[in-house]
CSV table of C-alpha atoms in Angstrom, one decimal:
chain,number,residue,atom,x,y,z
A,1,ARG,CA,0.0,0.0,0.0
A,2,ARG,CA,2.8,2.4,0.8
A,3,LEU,CA,4.0,1.9,-2.8
A,4,GLY,CA,0.7,3.1,-4.2
A,5,VAL,CA,-0.2,-0.2,-5.8
A,6,LEU,CA,-2.9,-1.3,-3.4
A,7,ASP,CA,-6.2,0.4,-2.7
A,8,LEU,CA,-8.2,-1.0,0.2
A,9,ILE,CA,-11.9,-1.0,-0.4
A,10,THR,CA,-14.4,-0.7,2.5
A,11,GLY,CA,-17.7,0.2,0.9
A,12,GLU,CA,-19.6,-0.2,-2.4
A,13,THR,CA,-17.1,0.7,-5.1
A,14,GLU,CA,-17.4,0.9,-8.8
A,15,LEU,CA,-14.2,-0.6,-10.3
A,16,THR,CA,-15.3,-0.2,-14.0
A,17,GLY,CA,-18.6,0.7,-15.7
A,18,GLU,CA,-19.4,-3.0,-15.6
A,19,LEU,CA,-18.0,-4.2,-12.3
A,20,THR,CA,-18.8,-3.0,-8.8
A,21,VAL,CA,-17.8,-4.6,-5.5
A,22,ILE,CA,-20.1,-4.5,-2.5
A,23,PRO,CA,-19.6,-5.4,1.2
A,24,THR,CA,-21.3,-8.6,2.2
A,25,PRO,CA,-20.3,-9.1,5.8
A,26,GLY,CA,-21.1,-12.0,8.1
A,27,HIS,CA,-19.2,-15.0,6.6
A,28,THR,CA,-15.8,-13.3,7.2
A,29,PRO,CA,-14.7,-9.8,8.1
A,30,GLY,CA,-14.2,-7.8,4.9
A,31,SER,CA,-16.2,-10.2,2.7
A,32,MET,CA,-17.1,-8.6,-0.6
A,33,SER,CA,-19.3,-9.7,-3.6
A,34,MET,CA,-19.4,-8.5,-7.2
A,35,VAL,CA,-22.1,-6.9,-9.3
A,36,VAL,CA,-21.6,-7.4,-13.0
A,37,ASN,CA,-23.5,-5.2,-15.5
A,38,SER,CA,-23.2,-6.2,-19.1
A,39,GLY,CA,-25.5,-6.0,-22.2
A,40,GLY,CA,-28.4,-4.6,-20.1
A,41,GLU,CA,-28.3,-7.5,-17.7
A,42,LYS,CA,-27.1,-7.7,-14.1
A,43,ALA,CA,-25.6,-10.6,-12.1
A,44,PHE,CA,-24.4,-10.8,-8.5
A,45,ILE,CA,-21.4,-13.0,-7.8
A,46,MET,CA,-22.2,-13.8,-4.2
A,47,GLY,CA,-19.0,-15.5,-2.9
A,48,ASP,CA,-19.8,-17.1,0.5
A,49,VAL,CA,-22.9,-15.1,1.2
A,50,PHE,CA,-24.8,-18.3,0.4
A,51,HIS,CA,-23.4,-21.8,0.8
A,52,GLY,CA,-26.1,-23.4,-1.3
A,53,PRO,CA,-29.6,-22.9,-2.7
A,54,ALA,CA,-31.4,-23.9,0.5
A,55,GLN,CA,-30.2,-20.7,2.1
A,56,VAL,CA,-32.1,-18.7,-0.4
A,57,THR,CA,-35.2,-20.0,1.3
A,58,GLU,CA,-33.8,-20.4,4.8
A,59,THR,CA,-31.7,-17.3,5.2
A,60,ASP,CA,-31.2,-17.9,8.9
A,61,TRP,CA,-29.6,-21.3,8.4
A,62,VAL,CA,-26.0,-20.9,9.6
A,63,PHE,CA,-23.0,-22.4,8.0
A,64,HIS,CA,-20.5,-23.3,10.7
A,65,TYR,CA,-17.9,-21.1,9.1
A,66,ASP,CA,-20.0,-17.9,9.3
A,67,MET,CA,-18.0,-15.8,11.7
A,68,ASP,CA,-21.0,-13.5,12.5
A,69,PRO,CA,-24.1,-15.6,12.0
A,70,ASP,CA,-26.6,-12.8,12.7
A,71,LYS,CA,-24.9,-10.5,10.3
A,72,ALA,CA,-24.6,-13.3,7.7
A,73,GLY,CA,-28.4,-13.8,7.8
A,74,GLU,CA,-29.0,-10.1,7.6
A,75,THR,CA,-26.7,-9.9,4.5
A,76,ARG,CA,-28.4,-12.8,2.8
A,77,ARG,CA,-31.8,-11.2,3.2
A,78,ALA,CA,-30.5,-7.8,2.0
A,79,MET,CA,-28.8,-9.3,-1.1
A,80,LEU,CA,-32.0,-11.2,-2.0
A,81,ASP,CA,-34.0,-8.0,-1.7
A,82,ARG,CA,-31.5,-6.3,-3.9
A,83,ALA,CA,-31.4,-9.1,-6.5
A,84,GLU,CA,-35.2,-9.1,-6.6
A,85,LEU,CA,-35.4,-5.3,-6.9
A,86,GLU,CA,-32.7,-5.1,-9.6
A,87,ASN,CA,-33.8,-8.3,-11.4
A,88,ALA,CA,-30.3,-9.7,-11.2
A,89,ALA,CA,-29.2,-13.3,-11.7
A,90,ILE,CA,-27.1,-14.6,-8.9
A,91,ALA,CA,-24.1,-17.0,-8.6
A,92,ILE,CA,-23.9,-18.9,-5.3
A,93,CYS,CA,-20.5,-20.2,-4.0
A,94,HIS,CA,-20.3,-24.0,-3.8
A,95,HIS,CA,-23.1,-24.4,-6.3
A,96,SER,CA,-22.6,-24.6,-10.1
A,97,GLY,CA,-24.0,-22.0,-12.4
A,98,PHE,CA,-26.2,-19.0,-12.2
A,99,GLY,CA,-29.8,-18.8,-11.0
A,100,ARG,CA,-32.6,-16.4,-10.1
A,101,VAL,CA,-34.6,-15.9,-7.0
A,102,ILE,CA,-38.3,-16.7,-7.5
A,103,LYS,CA,-41.1,-16.1,-5.0
A,104,GLU,CA,-43.9,-18.6,-4.4
A,105,SER,CA,-46.5,-18.3,-1.6
A,106,GLY,CA,-44.4,-15.5,-0.1
A,107,ARG,CA,-41.2,-17.6,0.1
A,108,ARG,CA,-38.0,-17.3,-2.0
A,109,TYR,CA,-36.5,-20.1,-3.9
A,110,TRP,CA,-33.5,-20.7,-6.1
A,111,GLN,CA,-34.2,-21.4,-9.7
A,112,ALA,CA,-31.2,-22.5,-11.9
A,113,LEU,CA,-30.8,-20.8,-15.2
């Protein structure tokens, strides 16, 4: 950092017109996810916010590596709200491919693309 080659990012930061990083705390301190905008479509690369599709429905299910379980659940709910609002596809760590969040009877579910 003293050499001017490292910028530490702490908040939502646009890196390019197509790539933004956003804080997604709870799993580990400093955890970040990416928002990709391209060709009029948007996708969230969630990293370890979710550990599998079941957590889309059950956001309070805790993975034993979540360092701050309450914050992890809060982050999961906030990211699902944002994905829904922005009509974004999502990629979940430890699960292949992209999907979308769908609502059925007031509950959210993962739907693979």
